[in-house]
Short mmCIF file of C-alpha atoms and ligand atoms in Angstrom, two decimals:
data_model
loop_
_atom_site.label_atom_id
_atom_site.label_comp_id
_atom_site.label_asym_id
_atom_site.label_seq_id
_atom_site.Cartn_x
_atom_site.Cartn_y
_atom_site.Cartn_z
CA MET A 277 -25.90 -9.03 -12.04
CA ALA A 278 -27.81 -12.25 -12.60
CA LEU A 279 -26.26 -13.91 -9.61
CA LEU A 280 -26.92 -10.92 -7.46
CA GLN A 281 -30.56 -11.03 -8.48
CA LYS A 282 -30.64 -14.67 -7.48
CA LEU A 283 -29.21 -13.80 -4.09
CA ILE A 284 -31.90 -11.22 -3.60
CA ASP A 285 -34.54 -13.81 -4.47
CA ILE A 286 -33.10 -16.29 -2.03
CA ASN A 287 -33.04 -13.65 0.58
CA ARG A 288 -36.71 -13.03 0.14
CA GLY A 289 -37.68 -16.66 -0.12
CA PRO A 290 -38.71 -19.04 2.63
CA SER A 291 -36.15 -18.91 5.35
CA ASN A 292 -34.88 -22.44 5.10
CA TYR A 293 -31.33 -21.14 5.16
CA ASN A 294 -31.34 -20.06 8.75
CA MET A 295 -30.19 -16.58 7.92
CA ASN A 296 -29.62 -13.75 10.27
CA PRO A 297 -31.48 -10.90 8.60
CA ASP A 298 -29.41 -8.34 10.48
CA TYR A 299 -26.45 -8.65 8.25
CA LYS A 300 -26.90 -11.40 5.72
CA ASN A 301 -28.89 -9.62 3.13
CA ALA A 302 -28.39 -8.55 -0.41
CA GLU A 303 -28.76 -4.90 0.48
CA TYR A 304 -25.75 -5.19 2.72
CA LEU A 305 -23.87 -6.96 -0.05
CA LEU A 306 -24.66 -4.12 -2.42
CA LYS A 307 -23.55 -1.62 0.15
CA ILE A 308 -20.15 -3.20 0.63
CA ILE A 309 -19.65 -3.67 -3.10
CA THR A 310 -20.31 0.04 -3.53
CA ALA A 311 -17.96 0.84 -0.67
CA ILE A 312 -15.02 -0.83 -2.36
CA TYR A 313 -15.81 0.41 -5.84
CA ASN A 314 -14.56 3.92 -5.41
CA ILE A 315 -11.23 2.97 -3.93
CA LYS A 316 -8.38 3.45 -6.35
CA ASP A 317 -5.35 2.75 -4.21
CA LEU A 318 -4.44 -0.93 -4.11
CA ASP A 319 -3.48 -1.19 -0.44
CA THR A 320 -6.43 0.84 0.75
CA LEU A 321 -8.65 -1.37 -1.35
CA LEU A 322 -7.27 -4.64 -0.01
CA GLU A 323 -7.60 -3.45 3.55
CA ARG A 324 -11.20 -2.43 2.95
CA ILE A 325 -12.17 -5.60 1.11
CA LEU A 326 -10.97 -7.68 3.99
CA LEU A 327 -12.65 -5.48 6.56
CA GLU A 328 -15.99 -5.53 4.73
CA ALA A 329 -15.89 -9.27 4.08
CA ARG A 330 -15.12 -9.97 7.71
CA GLY A 331 -17.87 -7.66 8.85
CA PHE A 332 -20.34 -9.39 6.60
CA VAL A 333 -19.86 -12.84 8.10
CA ASN A 334 -18.58 -11.71 11.48
CA ALA A 335 -15.17 -13.33 11.03
CA ASP A 336 -12.56 -12.81 13.71
CA ALA A 337 -9.67 -12.78 11.28
CA GLY A 338 -8.80 -12.88 7.63
CA THR A 339 -6.09 -12.71 5.00
CA ILE A 340 -5.84 -11.62 1.40
CA TYR A 341 -3.25 -13.33 -0.73
CA LEU A 342 -2.37 -12.04 -4.16
CA SER A 343 -0.81 -14.44 -6.62
CA ALA A 344 2.27 -13.96 -8.74
CA ARG A 345 4.47 -16.52 -10.44
CA ASN A 346 3.00 -19.62 -8.89
CA HIS A 347 3.03 -18.19 -5.42
CA LEU A 348 0.55 -16.53 -3.15
CA TYR A 349 1.80 -13.45 -1.35
CA PHE A 350 0.41 -12.55 1.98
CA ASN A 351 -0.91 -9.07 1.26
CA TYR A 352 -3.26 -8.22 4.02
CA VAL A 353 -3.88 -9.74 7.41
CA GLN A 354 -6.41 -8.73 10.01
CA ASN A 355 -7.01 -10.43 13.31
CA ASP A 356 -9.14 -8.87 16.02
CA THR A 357 -8.06 -11.29 18.69
CA LEU A 358 -4.34 -11.01 18.10
CA PHE A 359 -3.73 -7.55 16.77
CA HIS A 360 -5.10 -5.01 19.13
CA SER A 361 -3.01 -2.16 17.93
CA LYS A 362 -2.29 -0.94 14.47
CA ARG A 363 1.43 -1.34 15.11
CA GLU A 364 1.15 -5.10 15.53
CA LYS A 365 -0.93 -5.35 12.39
CA ASP A 366 1.67 -3.49 10.38
CA LYS A 367 4.30 -6.06 11.13
CA TYR A 368 2.19 -8.65 9.40
CA ILE A 369 1.16 -6.50 6.47
CA TYR A 370 4.69 -5.69 5.60
CA SER A 371 6.22 -9.02 6.45
CA GLN A 372 7.41 -11.02 3.53
CA SER A 373 5.64 -14.31 3.34
CA ARG A 374 4.55 -16.53 0.49
CA LEU A 375 3.01 -19.90 -0.31
CA GLN A 376 3.44 -22.16 -3.30
CA ILE A 377 0.25 -22.45 -5.37
CA ASP A 378 -0.44 -26.18 -5.18
CA LYS A 379 -3.06 -28.50 -3.73
CA ASN A 380 -1.34 -28.85 -0.37
CA SER A 381 -2.37 -25.68 1.39
CA LEU A 382 -5.90 -24.36 1.75
CA ALA A 383 -5.20 -21.06 0.01
CA GLY A 384 -3.11 -22.77 -2.66
CA TYR A 385 -5.87 -25.27 -3.36
CA VAL A 386 -8.43 -22.54 -3.82
CA ALA A 387 -6.14 -20.48 -6.05
CA LEU A 388 -5.35 -23.51 -8.16
CA THR A 389 -8.83 -24.99 -8.54
CA GLY A 390 -10.88 -21.82 -8.37
CA GLN A 391 -13.18 -23.65 -5.94
CA PRO A 392 -14.04 -22.20 -2.54
CA LEU A 393 -13.31 -24.17 0.62
CA LEU A 394 -15.52 -24.20 3.64
CA ILE A 395 -14.13 -26.02 6.65
CA ASP A 396 -15.77 -26.25 10.06
CA ASP A 397 -12.62 -27.14 11.93
CA VAL A 398 -9.22 -27.01 10.29
CA TYR A 399 -7.83 -29.42 12.88
CA ASP A 400 -10.34 -31.99 11.80
CA ILE A 401 -9.91 -32.16 8.04
CA LYS A 402 -10.88 -35.44 6.37
CA SER A 403 -7.91 -37.49 5.28
CA ASP A 404 -9.12 -38.05 1.70
CA VAL A 405 -8.29 -34.54 0.54
CA SER A 406 -5.01 -33.16 -0.74
CA TYR A 407 -4.89 -30.01 1.35
CA ASN A 408 -3.76 -29.58 4.87
CA PHE A 409 -3.95 -26.83 7.42
CA ASP A 410 -0.57 -25.36 8.29
CA PRO A 411 -0.54 -24.80 12.05
CA THR A 412 2.69 -22.76 12.10
CA PHE A 413 0.97 -19.42 12.61
CA ASP A 414 -1.25 -20.81 15.38
CA LYS A 415 1.76 -22.34 17.14
CA LYS A 416 3.70 -19.12 16.94
CA THR A 417 0.88 -16.97 18.23
CA SER A 418 -1.22 -19.44 20.24
CA TYR A 419 -4.18 -18.37 18.15
CA ARG A 420 -6.69 -21.15 17.53
CA THR A 421 -7.88 -21.23 13.95
CA GLN A 422 -11.09 -23.21 13.73
CA SER A 423 -13.62 -22.45 11.01
CA ILE A 424 -12.42 -21.16 7.70
CA LEU A 425 -13.86 -19.95 4.42
CA VAL A 426 -11.52 -19.47 1.48
CA VAL A 427 -12.79 -18.07 -1.82
CA PRO A 428 -10.92 -17.33 -5.04
CA LEU A 429 -10.51 -13.80 -6.35
CA VAL A 430 -11.34 -14.32 -10.00
CA THR A 431 -12.03 -11.45 -12.38
CA ARG A 432 -14.66 -11.05 -15.04
CA SER A 433 -12.18 -12.25 -17.63
CA GLY A 434 -11.43 -15.36 -15.61
CA GLU A 435 -8.07 -14.30 -14.28
CA GLY A 436 -7.22 -15.59 -10.80
CA LEU A 437 -5.72 -12.78 -8.73
CA GLY A 438 -5.46 -14.60 -5.43
CA VAL A 439 -7.70 -15.67 -2.59
CA LEU A 440 -9.69 -14.18 0.24
CA GLN A 441 -9.53 -16.20 3.43
CA LEU A 442 -11.84 -15.65 6.37
CA ILE A 443 -11.19 -17.24 9.73
CA ASN A 444 -13.34 -18.07 12.76
CA ALA A 445 -16.90 -16.96 12.20
CA LYS A 446 -18.43 -15.84 15.47
CA ASP A 447 -22.02 -15.94 16.62
CA ALA A 448 -23.72 -13.15 18.53
CA THR A 449 -22.13 -14.27 21.79
CA GLY A 450 -18.63 -14.28 20.32
CA LYS A 451 -18.40 -18.06 20.17
CA VAL A 452 -16.57 -19.46 17.14
CA VAL A 453 -18.95 -21.28 14.78
CA PRO A 454 -18.71 -22.73 11.26
CA PHE A 455 -19.30 -20.55 8.23
CA SER A 456 -22.54 -21.39 6.43
CA MET A 457 -23.26 -22.21 2.80
CA ILE A 458 -24.98 -18.85 2.62
CA ASP A 459 -21.82 -17.12 3.86
CA ASN A 460 -19.99 -18.94 1.13
CA MET A 461 -22.43 -17.73 -1.52
CA TYR A 462 -22.36 -14.12 -0.46
CA ILE A 463 -18.64 -13.97 0.05
CA SER A 464 -17.98 -15.68 -3.29
CA GLN A 465 -20.16 -13.10 -4.96
CA PHE A 466 -18.46 -10.27 -3.10
CA ALA A 467 -15.07 -11.73 -4.06
CA PHE A 468 -16.00 -11.50 -7.72
CA TYR A 469 -16.62 -7.76 -7.43
CA ALA A 470 -13.58 -7.38 -5.22
CA ALA A 471 -11.40 -9.10 -7.81
CA ASN A 472 -12.52 -6.70 -10.52
CA ALA A 473 -11.82 -3.74 -8.29
CA ILE A 474 -8.38 -5.16 -7.44
CA GLU A 475 -7.62 -5.60 -11.11
CA THR A 476 -8.37 -1.94 -11.80
CA ALA A 477 -6.33 -0.74 -8.82
CA LYS A 478 -3.43 -2.96 -9.86
CA LEU A 479 -3.52 -1.41 -13.31
CA SER A 480 -3.25 2.13 -11.94
CA ARG A 481 -0.47 1.04 -9.61
CA GLN A 482 1.38 -0.68 -12.44
CA MET A 483 0.97 2.35 -14.63
CA ALA A 484 2.59 4.57 -12.01
CA LEU A 485 5.38 2.05 -11.47
CA ARG A 486 6.01 1.84 -15.20
CA MET A 487 6.33 5.58 -15.36
CA ILE A 488 9.01 5.27 -12.71
CA GLU A 489 10.78 2.60 -14.74
CA ILE A 490 11.16 5.22 -17.44
CA VAL A 491 12.83 7.52 -14.92
CA GLU A 492 15.04 4.63 -13.90
CA LEU A 493 16.55 4.61 -17.39
CA ARG A 494 17.83 8.10 -16.56
CA ASP A 495 18.60 7.67 -12.89
CA PRO A 496 19.39 4.15 -11.69
CA GLY A 497 18.52 5.26 -8.14
CA GLU A 498 14.89 5.89 -9.02
CA THR A 499 13.64 2.34 -9.05
CA SER A 500 10.06 1.19 -8.67
CA VAL A 501 11.02 -0.34 -5.35
CA HIS A 502 12.35 3.02 -4.10
CA ALA A 503 9.06 4.53 -5.25
CA LYS A 504 7.04 1.89 -3.41
CA ARG A 505 8.97 2.43 -0.22
CA VAL A 506 8.60 6.18 -0.40
CA GLY A 507 4.88 5.67 -1.00
CA ALA A 508 4.53 3.30 1.94
CA TYR A 509 6.54 5.49 4.36
CA ALA A 510 4.46 8.47 3.33
CA ILE A 511 1.18 6.65 4.01
CA GLU A 512 2.32 5.56 7.44
CA LEU A 513 3.54 9.05 8.39
CA PHE A 514 0.27 10.54 7.24
CA GLU A 515 -1.88 8.02 9.09
CA GLN A 516 -0.18 8.87 12.32
CA TYR A 517 -0.42 12.59 11.56
CA ALA A 518 -4.12 12.26 10.74
CA LYS A 519 -4.75 10.58 14.09
CA THR A 520 -3.18 13.34 16.14
CA HIS A 521 -4.89 16.05 14.10
CA GLY A 522 -8.38 14.60 14.25
CA ILE A 523 -8.65 14.23 10.49
CA GLY A 524 -11.80 12.25 9.73
CA SER A 525 -11.54 8.79 8.26
CA HIS A 526 -13.13 9.69 4.94
CA GLU A 527 -10.88 12.69 4.40
CA ALA A 528 -7.87 10.69 5.52
CA ARG A 529 -8.64 7.91 3.09
CA THR A 530 -8.96 10.28 0.15
CA PHE A 531 -5.74 12.01 1.11
CA LYS A 532 -3.88 8.70 1.43
CA GLU A 533 -4.97 7.53 -1.99
CA GLN A 534 -3.69 10.66 -3.63
CA LEU A 535 -0.57 10.71 -1.49
CA ARG A 536 0.40 7.19 -2.51
CA PHE A 537 0.47 8.06 -6.21
CA ALA A 538 2.02 11.47 -5.64
CA ALA A 539 4.78 9.92 -3.52
CA ILE A 540 5.46 7.17 -6.04
CA LEU A 541 5.74 9.78 -8.79
CA HIS A 542 7.64 12.47 -6.86
CA ASP A 543 10.73 12.36 -9.09
CA MET A 544 8.98 11.97 -12.46
CA GLY A 545 10.54 15.28 -13.49
CA LYS A 546 13.88 13.51 -13.69
CA VAL A 547 12.86 12.16 -17.11
CA ALA A 548 13.70 15.59 -18.44
CA ILE A 549 17.17 15.72 -16.85
CA SER A 550 20.22 14.49 -18.72
CA ASP A 551 21.33 11.05 -17.64
CA ILE A 552 24.94 12.16 -18.01
CA ILE A 553 24.35 14.29 -14.93
CA LEU A 554 22.15 11.83 -13.07
CA LYS A 555 24.57 8.95 -13.64
CA LYS A 556 27.68 10.94 -12.77
CA LYS A 557 29.67 9.08 -10.15
CA GLY A 558 31.16 12.05 -8.38
CA ALA A 559 29.85 15.31 -6.99
CA LEU A 560 28.00 17.66 -9.32
CA THR A 561 29.27 21.07 -10.46
CA PRO A 562 27.08 24.03 -9.47
CA LYS A 563 25.73 24.17 -13.01
CA GLU A 564 24.83 20.48 -13.02
CA THR A 565 23.22 20.88 -9.62
CA GLN A 566 21.10 23.70 -10.98
CA HIS A 567 20.00 21.43 -13.83
CA VAL A 568 18.98 18.68 -11.44
CA HIS A 569 16.94 21.16 -9.40
CA TYR A 570 14.74 21.69 -12.41
CA HIS A 571 13.29 18.21 -11.97
CA THR A 572 10.88 19.72 -9.45
CA ILE A 573 9.52 22.15 -12.05
CA TYR A 574 9.39 19.57 -14.83
CA GLY A 575 7.50 17.17 -12.60
CA ALA A 576 5.02 19.88 -11.66
CA ARG A 577 4.48 20.78 -15.32
CA LEU A 578 3.84 17.16 -16.18
CA PHE A 579 0.98 16.80 -13.72
CA LYS A 580 -0.37 20.33 -13.62
CA SER A 581 -1.75 20.14 -17.13
CA HIS A 582 -4.32 17.63 -15.88
CA HIS A 583 -7.08 18.27 -13.47
CA SER A 584 -7.96 15.36 -11.22
CA PRO A 585 -7.28 15.61 -7.46
CA TRP A 586 -4.52 13.04 -8.07
CA ASP A 587 -2.78 15.34 -10.47
CA LYS A 588 -3.18 18.21 -8.06
CA MET A 589 -1.38 16.42 -5.27
CA ALA A 590 1.20 14.97 -7.65
CA THR A 591 1.95 18.52 -8.82
CA GLU A 592 2.25 19.75 -5.24
CA VAL A 593 4.63 16.97 -4.28
CA ALA A 594 6.77 17.11 -7.42
CA LEU A 595 7.20 20.85 -7.03
CA ASN A 596 7.85 20.98 -3.30
CA HIS A 597 9.60 17.79 -2.24
CA HIS A 598 13.00 19.54 -2.07
CA GLU A 599 11.82 22.50 -0.03
CA LYS A 600 13.16 22.56 3.51
CA TRP A 601 11.33 23.44 6.71
CA ASP A 602 13.81 26.25 7.46
CA GLY A 603 13.36 27.84 4.04
CA THR A 604 16.71 26.81 2.52
CA GLY A 605 15.33 24.34 -0.03
CA TYR A 606 14.43 24.70 -3.70
CA PRO A 607 12.83 25.72 -6.02
CA GLY A 608 11.11 28.23 -3.72
CA LYS A 609 8.20 30.43 -4.62
CA ILE A 610 7.67 30.36 -8.36
CA PRO A 611 4.96 32.70 -9.67
CA ASP A 612 4.67 30.84 -12.97
CA ILE A 613 6.10 27.37 -13.44
CA TYR A 614 5.68 27.76 -17.21
CA ALA A 615 7.76 30.93 -17.45
CA LYS A 616 10.65 30.77 -19.93
CA GLN A 617 13.10 32.39 -17.51
CA LEU A 618 12.59 30.78 -14.11
CA GLN A 619 13.93 32.45 -11.02
CA PHE A 620 14.42 30.07 -8.08
CA GLY A 621 13.94 30.91 -4.42
CA PRO A 622 13.61 32.21 -1.78
CA GLY A 623 12.59 28.82 -0.41
CA LYS A 624 9.20 28.12 1.04
CA LYS A 625 9.24 27.81 4.78
CA GLY A 626 7.47 25.68 7.41
CA LYS A 627 3.79 25.20 6.70
CA GLU A 628 4.02 27.17 3.47
CA ILE A 629 5.20 23.82 2.18
CA PRO A 630 2.18 21.55 1.65
CA LEU A 631 1.85 18.67 4.12
CA SER A 632 1.97 16.12 1.29
CA ALA A 633 5.36 17.44 0.21
CA ARG A 634 6.74 17.66 3.77
CA ILE A 635 5.85 14.02 4.22
CA VAL A 636 7.41 12.94 0.94
CA THR A 637 10.58 14.94 1.66
CA LEU A 638 11.24 12.97 4.81
CA SER A 639 10.30 9.67 3.16
CA ASP A 640 12.47 10.35 0.13
CA VAL A 641 15.57 11.48 1.97
CA TYR A 642 15.31 8.60 4.43
CA ASP A 643 15.14 6.16 1.56
CA SER A 644 17.86 7.84 -0.53
CA LEU A 645 20.27 7.82 2.39
CA SER A 646 19.45 4.20 3.18
CA SER A 647 20.12 3.17 -0.43
CA LYS A 648 23.14 3.01 -2.68
CA ARG A 649 23.28 5.68 -5.34
CA VAL A 650 25.76 6.03 -8.21
CA TYR A 651 27.27 8.93 -6.33
CA LYS A 652 27.23 7.54 -2.80
CA GLU A 653 27.24 4.38 -0.73
CA LYS A 654 24.32 3.29 1.37
CA TRP A 655 24.41 4.71 4.89
CA GLU A 656 24.12 2.66 8.07
CA GLU A 657 20.70 2.94 9.66
CA ARG A 658 22.17 4.54 12.76
CA ARG A 659 23.79 7.28 10.73
CA VAL A 660 20.58 7.90 8.78
CA LEU A 661 18.57 8.24 11.98
CA GLN A 662 21.13 10.59 13.45
CA PHE A 663 20.93 12.74 10.32
CA ILE A 664 17.14 12.86 10.47
CA GLN A 665 17.20 13.86 14.12
CA GLU A 666 19.81 16.52 13.43
CA GLN A 667 17.80 17.93 10.55
CA SER A 668 14.58 18.15 12.54
CA GLY A 669 13.40 21.75 12.19
CA LYS A 670 16.04 22.38 9.53
CA HIS A 671 15.42 20.13 6.54
CA PHE A 672 12.38 18.40 8.03
CA ASP A 673 9.12 19.27 9.74
CA PRO A 674 9.92 18.52 13.41
CA GLU A 675 6.47 17.07 14.04
CA LEU A 676 6.94 14.59 11.22
CA VAL A 677 10.36 13.64 12.58
CA LYS A 678 8.74 12.81 15.91
CA ILE A 679 6.13 10.71 14.15
CA PHE A 680 8.84 9.03 12.12
CA PHE A 681 10.64 7.86 15.24
CA SER A 682 7.40 6.76 16.87
CA ILE A 683 6.69 4.39 13.97
CA HIS A 684 10.23 3.31 13.30
CA ASP A 685 9.33 -0.39 13.63
CA THR A 686 6.86 -0.04 10.76
CA ILE A 687 9.39 1.89 8.70
CA THR A 688 11.88 -0.93 9.17
CA ALA A 689 9.26 -3.52 8.21
CA ILE A 690 8.52 -1.64 4.98
CA LYS A 691 12.20 -1.46 4.21
CA GLN A 692 12.49 -5.19 4.65
CA ARG A 693 9.46 -5.88 2.54
CA TYR A 694 10.48 -3.88 -0.51
CA VAL A 695 14.04 -5.03 -0.92
CA ASP A 696 15.98 -3.87 -3.95
CA VAL A 697 17.05 -7.29 -5.18
CA GLU A 698 13.72 -9.05 -5.07
CA GLU A 699 12.64 -8.01 -8.52
CA PHE A 700 9.96 -10.64 -8.94
CA ILE A 701 8.01 -9.49 -5.93
CA ILE A 702 8.25 -5.88 -6.92
CA LYS A 703 6.96 -6.47 -10.40
CA SER A 704 4.21 -8.76 -9.26
CA ALA A 705 1.91 -7.46 -6.60
P1 LIG B 949 18.29 11.44 -4.84
O1 LIG B 949 19.54 10.65 -5.02
O2 LIG B 949 17.00 10.72 -4.92
O3 LIG B 949 18.37 12.17 -3.45
C1 LIG B 949 17.27 12.78 -2.89
C2 LIG B 949 17.63 13.66 -1.71
O4 LIG B 949 18.16 12.85 -0.65
C3 LIG B 949 18.72 14.67 -1.99
O5 LIG B 949 18.21 15.83 -2.59
C4 LIG B 949 19.24 14.96 -0.59
O6 LIG B 949 18.37 15.80 0.11
C5 LIG B 949 19.16 13.59 0.08
N1 LIG B 949 20.46 12.92 -0.09
C6 LIG B 949 20.78 11.93 -0.93
N2 LIG B 949 22.06 11.55 -0.77
C7 LIG B 949 22.57 12.33 0.19
C8 LIG B 949 23.86 12.42 0.83
O7 LIG B 949 24.79 11.70 0.50
N3 LIG B 949 24.00 13.35 1.82
C9 LIG B 949 22.97 14.15 2.19
N4 LIG B 949 23.17 15.05 3.17
N5 LIG B 949 21.76 14.10 1.61
C10 LIG B 949 21.56 13.20 0.63
P2 LIG B 949 19.19 16.77 -3.45
O8 LIG B 949 20.48 16.92 -2.76
O9 LIG B 949 18.43 18.00 -3.76
O10 LIG B 949 19.45 15.96 -4.76
C11 LIG B 949 18.44 15.76 -5.71
C12 LIG B 949 18.88 14.78 -6.73
O11 LIG B 949 20.05 15.28 -7.38
C13 LIG B 949 19.32 13.43 -6.16
O12 LIG B 949 18.21 12.61 -5.95
C14 LIG B 949 20.23 12.94 -7.26
O13 LIG B 949 19.50 12.45 -8.35
C15 LIG B 949 20.92 14.22 -7.72
N6 LIG B 949 22.20 14.40 -7.00
C16 LIG B 949 22.43 15.07 -5.85
N7 LIG B 949 23.74 15.04 -5.55
C17 LIG B 949 24.36 14.34 -6.52
C18 LIG B 949 25.73 13.96 -6.77
O14 LIG B 949 26.65 14.27 -6.01
N8 LIG B 949 25.97 13.19 -7.89
C19 LIG B 949 24.96 12.83 -8.74
N9 LIG B 949 25.28 12.08 -9.83
N10 LIG B 949 23.68 13.20 -8.53
C20 LIG B 949 23.39 13.91 -7.44
C1 LIG B 950 -2.27 0.97 5.24
O1 LIG B 950 -2.18 1.77 6.15
O2 LIG B 950 -1.30 0.28 4.90
C2 LIG B 950 -3.57 0.82 4.52
C3 LIG B 950 -4.00 2.09 3.89
C4 LIG B 950 -3.25 2.39 2.65
O3 LIG B 950 -2.35 1.66 2.31
O4 LIG B 950 -3.54 3.39 1.99
C1 LIG B 951 1.17 -4.36 -0.66
O1 LIG B 951 0.98 -5.47 -0.24
O2 LIG B 951 1.77 -3.52 0.02
C2 LIG B 951 0.62 -3.94 -1.99
C3 LIG B 951 1.14 -4.75 -3.13
C4 LIG B 951 2.34 -4.12 -3.74
O3 LIG B 951 2.20 -3.07 -4.38
O4 LIG B 951 3.44 -4.67 -3.58
FE1 LIG B 952 13.70 14.73 -6.16
FE1 LIG B 953 13.57 10.09 -4.96
#
């Protein structure tokens, strides 16, 4: 807090810093720190950090890179000039792109040295420095990067998590101007709080993914990368749904945070199912099938004993992710999930199935069909899409199927980002 106090003092002092009191003040800084502090989902958090940082210094664009194994991974990109629609933005968020952490690139330099960089024009960098601006992105997009501010994301304990990069500060008329020393100070301070929030969110994410790794010991199909994809598809489906249903941004954000964890953990109940069944190469006998169906109940029991909103949605999703829109799914209405003698069915139907579960059902089946399982080969995309279309109104909520096809480019981008073989990326970010 000492530094923050200092910033407040500066802010009150003689105005030899040429500050714009409209936005460059410590109160605003406090406000945006508070805004990011309650966000528990990693992706939501990164998106918000970038948005708030850009708003603070009026930057046209920005990127967050997270580091892992000597590389920086492109985790979030925003660019008001280039990305007018959310769809375009998605392609960048989910695209796989990384930089070596060394002194050659701007972001690499900052990650390596822990020192911020403030450059008035990246095309006019002095020749006595090690770093260079990489114009590839500009060339590809005909964007003109000019002023840049790159600050490290370093936690309280001194761990470097990555860098926050802000591009093209704009003045009141929209003209691109350099970032100021004051911008640098505020953003560096903000980045410190942001880094601590990221660390916490990463821990929760890692915890959920580790839980899935336990399931993976039972069922080799339930990998953390499958879980991540299901989580990401679910978020995208919900965002689109929220838009068409006029769900407010605050409510939508809360829902998304819970949905991400619930989707990642949808098959947790498989820990209680014999791996002899789950690893069986051929088709299951009716008795084995019945056993597998219990994973919905076991999952629900696991989360229901706790009481946060996260656990509530995780329970809902675990219990209902194999219900079908037409009422032919399982386990159906269960008066007491703790009963010794459980009677399955009749299946829940249509909107009796919670939205969270309807979304995860579609995400899960899409991903299962698109992946290799011990008992089946991976299906061609065309065949998967045909199946989903066919099952609209049968297995799946028809409205969600429509949404699914309307965002198919994003779905594909997610699939390409979280690839099964790229273990090191999966474990890292
Ligand atoms: P999973 O492998 O994660 O599959 C999830 C859901 O994706 C399945 O739920 C099903 O709705 C869909 N799905 C996956 N593969 C296929 C397929 O080849 N054809 C069709 N039409 N749909 C598919 P479901 O059927 O309730 O199965 C739940 C879980 O039971 C599966 O999770 C898997 O762990 C296990 N399972 C299902 N069938 C078999 C099998 O033949 N052999 C083995 N060893 N396990 C199976
Ligand atoms: C996104 O839509 O990818 C950002 C929001 C989130 O991940 O929860
Ligand atoms: C993301 O960039 O989508 C979040 C980081 C991760 O969990 O891989
Ligand atoms: Fe399941
Ligand atoms: Fe699954």
